[in-house]
mmCIF file of C-alpha atoms in Angstrom:
data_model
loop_
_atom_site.group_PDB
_atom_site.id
_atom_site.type_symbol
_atom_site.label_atom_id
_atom_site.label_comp_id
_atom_site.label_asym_id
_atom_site.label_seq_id
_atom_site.Cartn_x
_atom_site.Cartn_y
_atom_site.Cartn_z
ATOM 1 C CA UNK A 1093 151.919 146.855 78.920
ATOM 2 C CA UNK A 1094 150.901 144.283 81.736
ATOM 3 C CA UNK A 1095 153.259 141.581 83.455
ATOM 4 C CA UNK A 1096 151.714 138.811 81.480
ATOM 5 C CA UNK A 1097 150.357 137.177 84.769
ATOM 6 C CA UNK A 1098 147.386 135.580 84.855
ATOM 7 C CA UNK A 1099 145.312 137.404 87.371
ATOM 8 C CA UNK A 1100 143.215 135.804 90.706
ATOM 9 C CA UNK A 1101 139.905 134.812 91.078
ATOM 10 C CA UNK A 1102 137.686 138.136 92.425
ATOM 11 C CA UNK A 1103 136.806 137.331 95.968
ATOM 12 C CA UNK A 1104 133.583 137.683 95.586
ATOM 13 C CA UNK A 1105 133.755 134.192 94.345
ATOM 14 C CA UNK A 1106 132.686 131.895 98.035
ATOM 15 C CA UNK A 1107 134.934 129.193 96.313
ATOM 16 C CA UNK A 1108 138.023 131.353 96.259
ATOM 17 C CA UNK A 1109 137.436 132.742 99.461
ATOM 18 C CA UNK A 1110 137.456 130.020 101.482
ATOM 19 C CA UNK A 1111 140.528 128.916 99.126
ATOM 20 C CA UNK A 1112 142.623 132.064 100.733
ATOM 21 C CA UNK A 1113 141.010 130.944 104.554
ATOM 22 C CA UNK A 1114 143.108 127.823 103.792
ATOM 23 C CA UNK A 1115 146.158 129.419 103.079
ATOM 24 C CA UNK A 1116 146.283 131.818 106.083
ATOM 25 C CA UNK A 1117 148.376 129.396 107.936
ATOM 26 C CA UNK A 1118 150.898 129.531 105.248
ATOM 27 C CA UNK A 1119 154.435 130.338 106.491
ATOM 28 C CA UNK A 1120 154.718 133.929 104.567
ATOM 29 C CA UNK A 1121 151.181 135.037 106.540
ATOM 30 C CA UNK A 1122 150.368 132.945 109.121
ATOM 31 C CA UNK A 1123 152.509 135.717 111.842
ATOM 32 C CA UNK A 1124 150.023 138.264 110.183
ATOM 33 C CA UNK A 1125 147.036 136.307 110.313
ATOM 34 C CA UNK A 1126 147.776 135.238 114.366
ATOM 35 C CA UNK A 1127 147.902 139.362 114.609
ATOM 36 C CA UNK A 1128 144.552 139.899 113.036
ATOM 37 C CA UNK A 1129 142.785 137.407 115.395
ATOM 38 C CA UNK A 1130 144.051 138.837 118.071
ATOM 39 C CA UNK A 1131 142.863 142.333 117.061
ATOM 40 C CA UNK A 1132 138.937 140.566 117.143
ATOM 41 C CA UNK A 1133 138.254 141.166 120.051
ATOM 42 C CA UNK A 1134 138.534 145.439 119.771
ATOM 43 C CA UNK A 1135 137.974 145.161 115.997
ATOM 44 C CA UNK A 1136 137.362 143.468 113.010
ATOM 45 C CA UNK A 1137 140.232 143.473 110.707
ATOM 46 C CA UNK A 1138 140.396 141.942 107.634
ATOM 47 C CA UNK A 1139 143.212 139.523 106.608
ATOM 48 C CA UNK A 1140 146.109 139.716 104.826
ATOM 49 C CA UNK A 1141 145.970 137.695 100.875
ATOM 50 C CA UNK A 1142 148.069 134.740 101.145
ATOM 51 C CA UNK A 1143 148.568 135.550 97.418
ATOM 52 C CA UNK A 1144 150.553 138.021 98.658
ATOM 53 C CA UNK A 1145 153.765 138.701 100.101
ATOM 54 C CA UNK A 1146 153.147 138.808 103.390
ATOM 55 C CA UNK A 1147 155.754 138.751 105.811
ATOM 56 C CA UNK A 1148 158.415 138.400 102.457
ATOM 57 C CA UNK A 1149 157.033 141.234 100.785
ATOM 58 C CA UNK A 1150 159.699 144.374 100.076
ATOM 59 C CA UNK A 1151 156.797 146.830 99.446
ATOM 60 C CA UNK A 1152 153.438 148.019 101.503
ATOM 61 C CA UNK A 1153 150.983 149.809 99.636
ATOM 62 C CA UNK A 1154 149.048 151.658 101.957
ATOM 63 C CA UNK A 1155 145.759 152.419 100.950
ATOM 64 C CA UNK A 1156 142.884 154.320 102.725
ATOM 65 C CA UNK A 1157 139.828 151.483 104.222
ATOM 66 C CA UNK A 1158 138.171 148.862 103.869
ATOM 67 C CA UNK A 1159 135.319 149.393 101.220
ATOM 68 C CA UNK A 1160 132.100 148.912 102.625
ATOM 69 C CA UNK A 1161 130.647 144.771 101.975
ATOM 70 C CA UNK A 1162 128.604 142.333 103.597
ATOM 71 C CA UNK A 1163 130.608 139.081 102.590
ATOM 72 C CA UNK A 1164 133.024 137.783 105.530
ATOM 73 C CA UNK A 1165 135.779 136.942 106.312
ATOM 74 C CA UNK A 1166 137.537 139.847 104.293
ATOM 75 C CA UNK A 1167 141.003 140.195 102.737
ATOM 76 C CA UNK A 1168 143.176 143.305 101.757
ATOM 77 C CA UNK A 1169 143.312 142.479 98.481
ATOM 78 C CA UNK A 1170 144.117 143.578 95.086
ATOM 79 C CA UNK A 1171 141.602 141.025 94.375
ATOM 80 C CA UNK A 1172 138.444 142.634 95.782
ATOM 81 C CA UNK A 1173 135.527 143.341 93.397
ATOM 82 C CA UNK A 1174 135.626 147.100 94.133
ATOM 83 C CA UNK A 1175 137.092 149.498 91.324
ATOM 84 C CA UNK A 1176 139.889 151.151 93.357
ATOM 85 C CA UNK A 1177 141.077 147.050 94.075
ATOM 86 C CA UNK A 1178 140.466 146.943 90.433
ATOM 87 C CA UNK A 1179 142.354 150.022 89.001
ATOM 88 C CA UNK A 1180 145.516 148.819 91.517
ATOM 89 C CA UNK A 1181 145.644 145.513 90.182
ATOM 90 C CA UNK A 1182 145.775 147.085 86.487
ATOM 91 C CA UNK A 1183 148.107 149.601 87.698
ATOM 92 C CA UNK A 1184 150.510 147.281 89.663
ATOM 93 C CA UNK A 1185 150.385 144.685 86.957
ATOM 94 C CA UNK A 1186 151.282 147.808 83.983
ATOM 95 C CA UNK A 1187 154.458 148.446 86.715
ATOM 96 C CA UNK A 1188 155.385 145.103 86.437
ATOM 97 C CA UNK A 1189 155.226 144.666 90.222
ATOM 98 C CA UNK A 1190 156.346 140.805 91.546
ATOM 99 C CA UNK A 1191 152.777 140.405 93.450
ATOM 100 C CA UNK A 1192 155.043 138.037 95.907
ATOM 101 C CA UNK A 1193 157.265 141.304 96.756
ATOM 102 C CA UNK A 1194 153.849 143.167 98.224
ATOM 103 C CA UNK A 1195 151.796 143.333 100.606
ATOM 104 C CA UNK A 1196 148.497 145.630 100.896
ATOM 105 C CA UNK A 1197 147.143 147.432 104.303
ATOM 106 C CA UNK A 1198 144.858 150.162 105.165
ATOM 107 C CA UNK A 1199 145.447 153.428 107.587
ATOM 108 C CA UNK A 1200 142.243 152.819 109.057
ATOM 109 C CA UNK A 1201 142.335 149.207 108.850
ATOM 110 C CA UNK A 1202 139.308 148.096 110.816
ATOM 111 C CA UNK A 1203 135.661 146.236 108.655
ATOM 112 C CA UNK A 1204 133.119 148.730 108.447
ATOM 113 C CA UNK A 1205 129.806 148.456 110.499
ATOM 114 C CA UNK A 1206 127.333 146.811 107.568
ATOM 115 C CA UNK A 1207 124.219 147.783 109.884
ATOM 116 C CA UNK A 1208 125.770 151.794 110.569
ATOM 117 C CA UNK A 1209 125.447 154.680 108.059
ATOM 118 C CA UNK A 1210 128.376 155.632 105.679
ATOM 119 C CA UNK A 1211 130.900 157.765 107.693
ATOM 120 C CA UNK A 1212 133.531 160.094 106.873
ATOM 121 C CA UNK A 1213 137.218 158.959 108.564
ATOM 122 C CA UNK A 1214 138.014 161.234 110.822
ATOM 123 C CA UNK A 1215 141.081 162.506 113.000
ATOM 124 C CA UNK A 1216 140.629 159.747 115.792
ATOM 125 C CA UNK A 1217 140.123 157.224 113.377
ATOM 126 C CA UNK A 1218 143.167 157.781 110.954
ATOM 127 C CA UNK A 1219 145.255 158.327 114.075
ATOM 128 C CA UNK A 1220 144.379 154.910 115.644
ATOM 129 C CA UNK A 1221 144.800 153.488 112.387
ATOM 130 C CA UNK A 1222 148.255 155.034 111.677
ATOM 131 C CA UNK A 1223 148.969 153.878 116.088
ATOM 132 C CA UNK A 1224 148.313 150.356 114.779
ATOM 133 C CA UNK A 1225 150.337 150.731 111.915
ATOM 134 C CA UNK A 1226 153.678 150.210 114.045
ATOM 135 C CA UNK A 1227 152.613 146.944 114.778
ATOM 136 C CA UNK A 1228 152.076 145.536 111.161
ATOM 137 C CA UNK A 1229 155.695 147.281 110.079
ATOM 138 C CA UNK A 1230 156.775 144.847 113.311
ATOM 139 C CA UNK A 1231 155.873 142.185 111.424
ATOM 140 C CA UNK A 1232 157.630 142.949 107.768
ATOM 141 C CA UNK A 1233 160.779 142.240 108.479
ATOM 142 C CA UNK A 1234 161.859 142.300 104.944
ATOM 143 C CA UNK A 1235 160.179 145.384 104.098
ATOM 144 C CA UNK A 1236 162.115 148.158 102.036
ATOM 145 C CA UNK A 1237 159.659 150.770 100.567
ATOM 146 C CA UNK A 1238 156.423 151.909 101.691
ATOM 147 C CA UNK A 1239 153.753 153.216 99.120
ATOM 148 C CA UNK A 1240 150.970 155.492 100.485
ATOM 149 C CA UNK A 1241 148.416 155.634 98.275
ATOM 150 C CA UNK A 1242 145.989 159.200 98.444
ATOM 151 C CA UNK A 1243 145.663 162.131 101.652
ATOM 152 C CA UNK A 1244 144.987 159.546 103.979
ATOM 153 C CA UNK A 1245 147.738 156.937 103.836
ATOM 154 C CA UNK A 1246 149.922 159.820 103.522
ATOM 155 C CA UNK A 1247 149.136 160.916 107.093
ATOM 156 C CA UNK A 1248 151.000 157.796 107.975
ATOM 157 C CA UNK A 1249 154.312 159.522 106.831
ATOM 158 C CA UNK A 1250 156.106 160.754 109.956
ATOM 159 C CA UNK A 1251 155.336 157.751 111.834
ATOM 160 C CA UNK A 1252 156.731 155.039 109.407
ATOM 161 C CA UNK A 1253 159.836 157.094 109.096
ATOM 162 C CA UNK A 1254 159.759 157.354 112.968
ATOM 163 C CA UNK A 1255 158.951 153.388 113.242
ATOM 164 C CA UNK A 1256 161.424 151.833 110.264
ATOM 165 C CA UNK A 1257 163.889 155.035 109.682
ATOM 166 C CA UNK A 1258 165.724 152.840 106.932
ATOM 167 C CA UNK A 1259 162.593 152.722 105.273
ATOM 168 C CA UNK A 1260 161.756 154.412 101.377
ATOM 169 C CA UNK A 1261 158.235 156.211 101.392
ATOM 170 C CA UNK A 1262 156.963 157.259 98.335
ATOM 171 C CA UNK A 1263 153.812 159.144 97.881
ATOM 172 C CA UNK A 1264 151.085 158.602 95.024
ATOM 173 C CA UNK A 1265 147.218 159.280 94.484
ATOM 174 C CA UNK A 1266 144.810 156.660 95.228
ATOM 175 C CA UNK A 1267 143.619 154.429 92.928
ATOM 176 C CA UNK A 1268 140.293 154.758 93.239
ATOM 177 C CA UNK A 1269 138.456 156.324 90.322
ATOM 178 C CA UNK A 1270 137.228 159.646 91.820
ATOM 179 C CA UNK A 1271 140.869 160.006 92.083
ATOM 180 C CA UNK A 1272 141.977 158.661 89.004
ATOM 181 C CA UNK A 1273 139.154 160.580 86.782
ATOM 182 C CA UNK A 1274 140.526 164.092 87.885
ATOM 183 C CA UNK A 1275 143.294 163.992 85.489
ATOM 184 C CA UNK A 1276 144.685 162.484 82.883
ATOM 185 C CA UNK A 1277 147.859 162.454 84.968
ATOM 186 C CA UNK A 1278 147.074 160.268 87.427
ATOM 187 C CA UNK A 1279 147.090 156.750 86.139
ATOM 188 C CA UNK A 1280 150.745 157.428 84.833
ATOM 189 C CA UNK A 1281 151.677 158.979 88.154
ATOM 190 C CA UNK A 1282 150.236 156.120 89.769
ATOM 191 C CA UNK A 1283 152.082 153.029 87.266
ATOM 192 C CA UNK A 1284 154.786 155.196 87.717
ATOM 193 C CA UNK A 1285 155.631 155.419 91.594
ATOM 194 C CA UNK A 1286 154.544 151.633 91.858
ATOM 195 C CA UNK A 1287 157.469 150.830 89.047
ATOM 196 C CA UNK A 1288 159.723 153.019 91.345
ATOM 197 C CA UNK A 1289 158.618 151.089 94.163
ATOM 198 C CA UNK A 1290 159.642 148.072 92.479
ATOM 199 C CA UNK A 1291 162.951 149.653 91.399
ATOM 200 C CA UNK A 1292 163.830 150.371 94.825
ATOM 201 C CA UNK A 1293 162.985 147.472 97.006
ATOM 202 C CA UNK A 1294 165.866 145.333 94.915
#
């Protein structure tokens, strides 16, 4: 069963992505999008969806990072045209998830080099991402549970418990359909926790 929503335009659409650059000054994001342009000048982050949350939302899902594409800028987005983006949006929508009470990040947050080989994330980079972390829970004031989706998000434990001790964190495999395809299991699991989620942050 599905929330009955209509879903968004992919953003691989260049109509509906310059749609969501207009709304980045919107009330809800525009704290979080100020915070991303200041991060340009270390790296490149991708924004927050407008369609989203943002600084409202009761619930982070934190995923692993970016996927690797060409087409700038970038949002972290349920509405991405890769199929872990695409699994979570069927998953969130079968949980019946308010998309206005979320708000999606990554642990390693930063865009991928385009010109660079594929790389593995490793220690450095998952504890940088995790470090920068603390200041995106700064800016959710509203936030009550934290979802970390797969191994890597959940390295990000200790430190949002250290950062927001009030906080719920809930654990749950990623969405992404290596992860999804190694049991039969996980999808449930997965609609599951995010209903929980949902549960919790009223």
């Amino acid at each position: 069963m599905t929330s009955g929503v209509p879903l968004a335009p992919l953003l691989d659409d260049v109509a509906e992505l310059a749609r969501r650059v207009e709304m980045l000054s919107l009330p809800h994001v525009v704290a979080l999008t100020k915070w991303v342009d200041t991060q340009a000048a270390f790296r490149a982050l991708p924004y927050f969806d407008p369609l989203d949350g943002g600084a409202d939302a009761f619930i982070l899902i934190l995923l692993e990072a970016p996927a690797r594409h060409a087409m700038r800028p970038r949002f972290v987005s349920r509405d991405n045209p890769g199929p872990a983006q695409r699994n979570l949006q069927r998953f969130l929508a079968q949980a019946a998830v308010a998309r206005a009470r979320t708000v999606l990040w990554n642990t390693v947050p930063w865009l991928a080099d385009e010109q660079a080989p594929p790389a593995r994330l490793g220690v450095a980079a998952v504890r940088a991402g995790v470090a920068m972390l603390g200041d995106v829970l700064d800016l959710l004031p509203c936030l009550r549970v934290v979802v970390l989706a797969g191994r890597t998000a959940s390295q990000a434990h200790a430190a949002i418990e250290a950062r927001r001790p009030g906080l719920i964190v809930l654990e749950m495999p990623h969405p992404s359909p290596l992860s999804v395809c190694t049991a039969p299991t996980v999808a449930p699991q997965i609609v599951a926790t995010l209903a929980r989620a949902a549960q919790l942050a009223h």
